[in-house]
């Protein structure tokens, strides 16, 4: 049983790192949209660009928060903390929607 806990801990840490990278890409996309040329901004219309920047920033921060929770659950499992198993189950439910890697880790 201890081997499976260690494997799941490392899988959660790896999944958290990959999810964190995806969150950073979304945050980077927010910065790209913020710095679009003026002619593209005029084509989008007034107020659209700040809204897109706001939405992508919020989504990016949410993805990074989920990544931190996933990695935290993995670290807790590796250290055999009492709270880690329940937290890993909660994180696994969130990872079910992260197809295909998150789903595979959540099923394991």
Phi, psi and omega in degrees: 000324180295327179295319180293325178294318178295317179298313180297322177300313180292324176296320179293320178296315178297318178295322177296321178294314179296321178293322177297322177296318178297320177296322177293325177295319178295319177296323177294321177298324176299318178293324178296315179297324180294331184253029177293151177299158186296324182292325176289323178298321179293324179293329181288331182101161182287135176087348182285316182297313178298326178294316179296318178297317181296313182296314181293328176293316180295316179296317179298317178294325176295318178295320179293324177295318177295322178297318179295321178294320179296313179294323177296321176295321178296317178296319178298320178294321180294331180266005179054045177285151183291330182275349191291325182292316178295318179295323178294325177294318178296317179294323180297324177296320177292326182286344179302330182273357181262078185282141359262337187290312181298322178295317180296318179293320181294322178292322179296000000 
